[in-house]
Amino acid sequence: MKNLNLKKNIERRFFLLSALKGISFGVLSWRLFDLQVIENKKYDKLSKNNQFNFSLVVPERGEIYDRKGRVLAANRDAFSLYIKSSQNLNLNKILDRLLLITNLNEEDINNFENRYKNLKKNNINVFITDNLSQRDISKIAVRLHEFPEVNFLMTKKRVYPQGTITSHLIGYTGKLTEQDLKKNKNLINFSNLRIGKYGLEKFFDNILRGEFGRRREEVNARGKIITSNLYEKPNAGKNLNLSIDLNIQSYALTRLQNLNTKESKFNEPETGSVVVMDVNTGELVCCVSSPNFNPNIFTRGIKSKEWKSLINNKKAPLLNRAVSGLYPPGSTIKMAVALAALENGIIGYDKKFFCNGVKEYGDMKFHCWHKYGHGNINLSQAIERSCDVFFYELGLKVGIEKIGLMLKKLGLDANINLELNEFRKGLVPSKKWKLDVKGTRWTPGETINASIGQGYMLSNPIELATMVTRIANSELSVEPTLLSGKTKKFSKLDINKNHLNYIKNAMSNVVNSELGTAYKSKLKIKNFKMAGKTGTVQVVRISEDEREKGIIKNKDREWKKRDHALFVGYAPLEKPKYSICVIVEHGGSGSTIAAPIAKDIMEKLLV
């Protein structure tokens, strides 16, 4: 009996042991199956993550061309230098050795050190510079065994072959900053990324920048790169084709900056802008601002001294005067005041006012530019000779509200969607604006000033060119664009054709009649004529005492107190093709300074 019980115990223990062994084998088999089959992809991925590093590849930036395919912004081969971060890295020693054999500057080193300090993990390539020469790279390459932590890659660098000629339009790129990342959440935080900072580079940055690719680097246990391959190809940015004609742009800039000695007595480069627009499409053929700057200094990394020189320059070379410069439009808006009067039935073509050289209103005196007056003249003659007193009288009859509505219809203080972030809309004042902003009521004296484009009124050259374009076109509310071949439907201008033709005839007389203020600037091309309007804008008030003693001539005033010189116009008279606006800041007389520039540029366009 005892032997029987012992046998049963042994059998039971054997069974339990066999069962336990079977269960253990089953669990082990299942785990092996799970690892090798079910979770194979997971661990394969983890293994590859330990074996491979992935880095971003910057796409090639889209290029920018003028209307004839000439390069305005391009990319050239460059080399970028990196240091791989590590806990045991002797950074000072590496940088000292690199400084001995390369042209690294202090700003490159300081910027690198700031980036390195802010790193949150190791084994990352930290950008130093992309201003290395081929010679620098050769020196590093032959001594690469001394710099195991140093890597360099061939990249693309932005260049502007035309330099100053298109600097304000094209703008420039710069390195990505923390501020950029805060403003644009779609940007990828990449140390070597350059983005548009100004001009068209900034406005079209999203499409010029392209899409990042990825590079896969195989590394060993020590983190050293064994192989490097392109894993995902970057998508290059799209190119831009502009409406600008480089030849006209270059000529206009040269003509603006180098006035004939007979025109200017100031013997210094002029400050101002020239805008040329296609009357039918709105394409900007020329958009010049002076003084300007070389955008290539931003590409290589502008130095503190250079930056201070630009921002401290009293003539503000970084300001794009064509789109951001705001000036009183002066007599160039007299056509708009006239159209407001004609459209509202306030005046007829033959209505005359008498100009004796001054308009008295209450205890105030408003003078005409012609000291002895123009006599008894009609509307067309008042435009032709730019009679101020006539428009003082007319402005009071029309009123600021109707004047403002016509100016906005012609493009001033309107919603012009130009492809530049720097565009600043002008100001057409109204009674409501005065009350809201100044806290006082509008006065008749302010209407008198506004009727000749002074007082609170402001405009930029693009707006004035748009105004003349719409008058010349006579059908559509044409809007400016910097893109070539951009198709856009314009709304109807909705101004009486007879009134427009009357105004256009008066503008023709400004240039082609012997009594016109721009007669000396009529075109010398056979079968071509230009129409236009001059403007001379006072920037300081002339007192009665000064008038009695004799007004100080522009050439004898300091630069900031000289008058602005303006001219707007279009050509040819029959089937107009181009409109133009010229502003010479503190240049003097519109008829002697701005109009001759417009004449020469128009002749260049039409020949």
Short mmCIF file of C-alpha atoms in Angstrom, two decimals, residues 8 38 54 59 63 66 75 83 114 135 140 160 247 287 295 323 351 393 437 441 461 467 480 487 492 548 567 606:
data_model
loop_
_atom_site.label_atom_id
_atom_site.label_comp_id
_atom_site.label_asym_id
_atom_site.label_seq_id
_atom_site.Cartn_x
_atom_site.Cartn_y
_atom_site.Cartn_z
CA LYS A 8 1.26 7.83 -7.29
CA ILE A 38 4.62 39.78 -34.93
CA PHE A 54 18.33 61.39 -40.42
CA PRO A 59 15.75 72.64 -50.97
CA GLU A 63 15.11 81.89 -58.89
CA ASP A 66 12.85 89.81 -65.32
CA ASN A 75 21.83 80.34 -56.36
CA ILE A 83 30.55 70.76 -35.74
CA ASN A 114 25.04 80.88 -29.01
CA ARG A 135 40.53 77.35 -50.50
CA ILE A 140 40.16 71.52 -43.91
CA TYR A 160 21.86 88.92 -56.75
CA ASN A 247 17.24 97.56 -69.18
CA CYS A 287 10.05 100.37 -60.14
CA PRO A 295 21.60 92.97 -51.25
CA VAL A 323 5.96 101.76 -52.52
CA LYS A 351 -16.24 127.98 -66.97
CA GLU A 393 -11.89 128.18 -56.21
CA VAL A 437 -7.82 111.38 -35.75
CA ARG A 441 -13.72 119.69 -37.49
CA PRO A 461 4.55 106.80 -56.43
CA MET A 467 -4.05 107.24 -61.14
CA PRO A 480 -0.34 97.38 -60.63
CA THR A 487 -4.14 87.70 -65.96
CA LYS A 492 -14.99 99.31 -64.96
CA GLU A 548 7.93 140.23 -49.15
CA PHE A 567 5.78 114.48 -62.75
CA LEU A 606 9.21 103.97 -77.25
#
